Amino acid sequence: MKQIVECVPNFSEGRRQAVIDQIVAAMSQVTGVRVLDVQSDQDHNRSVATILGAPQPVVEAAFRAIAKAAELIDMNHHRGGHPRMGATDVVPFVPVRGMTMEDCAVLARQLGERVGTELHIPVFLYEAAATRPDRQNLANVRRGEYEGLKKEIATDPDRAPDFGPVTMGMAGATAIGARPALIAWNVYLNTGDVAPAKAIAKAVRHSNGGLRFVKALGLVVEGQAQISMNLTDYHQTPLCRVLELIRAEAARYGLHVTRSEVVGLLPVQALVEAAQFYLQLNEFSPDQILENRLGDAL
Amino acid sequence: MKQIVECVPNFSEGRRQAVIDQIVAAMSQVTGVRVLDVQSDQDHNRSVATILGAPQPVVEAAFRAIAKAAELIDMNHHRGGHPRMGATDVVPFVPVRGMTMEDCAVLARQLGERVGTELHIPVFLYEAAATRPDRQNLANVRRGEYEGLKKEIATDPDRAPDFGPVTMGMAGATAIGARPALIAWNVYLNTGDVAPAKAIAKAVRHSNGGLRFVKALGLVVEGQAQISMNLTDYHQTPLCRVLELIRAEAARYGLHVTRSEVVGLLPVQALVEAAQFYLQLNEFSPDQILENRLGDAL
């Protein structure tokens, strides 16, 4: 099976379209890489790109984008609502097909070394690529943001980067890591009342005692109550388990689920796992999926 | 998206391993074709191969296999329990990815013309490739088997082939067609009693008034009652609908489903459709699956 990796670099530019275009062009010029999506936020002054491809082309595309962003973005003049520390702020690798999380962590280290050595940008490895437990959480790595880190990186050994110099130029520092695919998923209820949606969101989300890899909010959208969620590890906290928990909580209020929707993209494996659960395919092997047998010959 | 087609040729040889090996070798030598599976049955004196690949390599592999079988198998001396009319008996094309049923019918006609013209073997198009409604059903095409058809093909215009001569040599005649993927699927009940399994199989199968594309038998396997099924068109009769009907029928006897199992392979789309049903993803688009966005670039 051909290996496929996703990469979701975040850049500290969401206003100057010409700058964003040049960064995106740097990635799309790499053969074998597809730029699936670019979303820019004016308030955050930040853009998020989603690229897909075989491991080495994706690493190459990410490297070129980081180089281009370093050339065009001066962090000394950057203002925006989202925490940030570098022109290319974070670069997560996400396993899609034929790859483990450790394979992605290897790519993160490989890219990090090149960025540190060739571009002289400090690089911090985070999440599944972290070299220290306290750096798994991106918020710890980015503490103080560009301005704060710039002061501490040279003097505080605890804040020394994994690769690159202990000084920060106008491109700032970059966090490079590996994490599971994130699924944005909304579940609708047969009510226009926000109160049960908020109560159910609270029941299922991790921060209030719910499922480990669920972030959830209760909203009303176009008159219909919605549990709006991010699943940050669909393998460990699968969609079926979240949905069944929502159903049970909704029943308590005499409500039920009318439909659900995936916002954006998800890996097919998330749906395969849901099918296995509901069809009770308890001894199913991925080798039984025709498409998984195509191999490299094709 | 790269087009992928499956082809499941059936050969009238299930005993002489050297003959089977040569036919399989003729297919596996074509670049871009994968032989996924070969199953030989001694009683039927018949072998079924499953190959996968891009359309033109698969057509080429099927052609070479038909030529090799015609060289090595003499239908005048073939005996076996399964109905048959040719050294290569039937050749169905099955759409797997990026292909419609009509695309597969086009491949069937293309292969049929080559087999008729170059190998001088009579070819009958069947199922979705049929040129007449009465030839959709393979049983009609194969009526009288090798011995009966050999007499009628020259004299009865109704039995004239779509391609090739109106005479049959030792290779007999071949049916070439297009059909959906077949899914072999077993659903187990929490009982060792065969009676409810037989009753439920009867309720869900097409032949007794059940769902259109379900064949089903009630059995006891290793002490556990089982509904053993073939789904002949999983798109029109999806797994979820069959399972929910089985659950409802089982409840009538105070029984429930303990697990299910897929025998062999299935297309991922069959599981995606089950996930959409159970997760109530009513407005889901295949474009939202990451893997479907890979495109030809990769």
Coordinates of C-alpha atoms in Angstrom, one line a residue, chain A residues 2 4 6 32 34 36 52-53 96-97 185 239 243 247 257-262 264-268 271-272 274-275 278-284 287-291 293-295 297-298, chain B residues 2 4 6 32 34 36 52-53 96-97 185 239 243 247 257-262 264-268 271-272 274-275 278-284 287-291 293-295 297-298:
Chain A
K2 CA 1.4 3.4 -1.0
I4 CA 0.0 8.8 2.2
E6 CA -1.4 14.7 5.5
G32 CA 3.1 14.5 -6.0
R34 CA -1.9 18.1 -3.5
L36 CA -6.5 20.3 -0.7
L52 CA -1.6 15.5 1.0
G53 CA 0.9 13.1 -0.7
V96 CA -3.6 8.8 6.4
R97 CA -2.7 5.5 4.7
W185 CA -18.5 16.6 13.5
L239 CA -17.6 8.2 16.2
L243 CA -22.9 9.0 19.0
R247 CA -28.2 9.2 22.1
V257 CA -30.6 12.6 17.0
T258 CA -32.1 13.8 13.7
R259 CA -28.8 13.7 11.6
S260 CA -25.1 14.3 11.8
E261 CA -22.6 16.0 9.5
V262 CA -18.9 15.9 9.0
G264 CA -14.5 19.1 5.9
L265 CA -12.6 15.9 5.5
L266 CA -12.1 12.6 7.4
P267 CA -10.1 9.4 6.8
V268 CA -12.1 6.5 5.5
L271 CA -16.2 5.3 8.8
V272 CA -14.9 1.7 8.4
A274 CA -18.2 2.9 12.6
A275 CA -19.4 0.2 10.2
Y278 CA -22.8 -1.3 14.0
L279 CA -22.6 -4.3 11.7
Q280 CA -20.9 -6.2 14.6
L281 CA -18.0 -7.2 12.4
N282 CA -16.0 -8.3 15.4
E283 CA -13.3 -10.2 13.5
F284 CA -12.9 -8.0 10.5
D287 CA -7.1 -6.9 4.3
Q288 CA -10.7 -7.8 3.5
I289 CA -11.2 -4.3 1.9
L290 CA -10.6 -4.7 -1.8
E291 CA -9.0 -1.2 -2.1
R293 CA -5.2 -5.0 -1.7
L294 CA -4.3 -2.8 -4.6
G295 CA -0.7 -2.5 -3.6
A297 CA 1.7 -2.4 -8.5
L298 CA -1.0 0.0 -9.5
Chain B
K2 CA -7.5 6.1 -10.8
I4 CA -9.8 0.1 -10.7
E6 CA -12.1 -6.4 -10.5
G32 CA -0.4 -3.7 -13.2
R34 CA -2.8 -8.4 -9.1
L36 CA -5.8 -11.6 -5.3
L52 CA -7.6 -6.5 -9.8
G53 CA -6.1 -3.5 -11.6
V96 CA -14.3 -1.1 -7.8
R97 CA -13.2 2.5 -8.0
W185 CA -21.8 -12.2 4.6
L239 CA -25.8 -4.3 4.5
L243 CA -29.1 -6.4 9.2
R247 CA -32.7 -7.9 13.9
V257 CA -27.5 -10.8 16.6
T258 CA -24.2 -11.8 18.3
R259 CA -21.8 -10.9 15.5
S260 CA -21.4 -10.9 11.7
E261 CA -18.6 -11.8 9.4
V262 CA -17.6 -10.9 5.8
G264 CA -13.4 -12.8 1.6
L265 CA -13.3 -9.3 0.2
L266 CA -15.7 -6.3 -0.1
P267 CA -15.4 -2.8 -1.5
V268 CA -14.9 -0.1 1.1
L271 CA -18.8 -0.1 4.8
V272 CA -19.0 3.6 4.1
A274 CA -23.3 1.4 6.5
A275 CA -21.5 4.1 8.5
Y278 CA -25.9 4.4 11.4
L279 CA -24.2 7.8 12.0
Q280 CA -27.2 9.5 10.2
L281 CA -24.7 11.3 7.8
N282 CA -27.6 12.2 5.5
E283 CA -25.8 14.8 3.5
F284 CA -22.4 13.2 3.3
D287 CA -15.4 14.1 -1.6
Q288 CA -15.2 14.4 2.2
I289 CA -13.2 11.2 2.4
L290 CA -9.5 12.1 2.4
E291 CA -8.4 9.1 0.4
R293 CA -8.9 13.4 -2.8
L294 CA -5.6 11.8 -3.7
G295 CA -6.2 12.0 -7.4
A297 CA -1.0 13.1 -9.0
L298 CA 0.0 10.3 -6.5

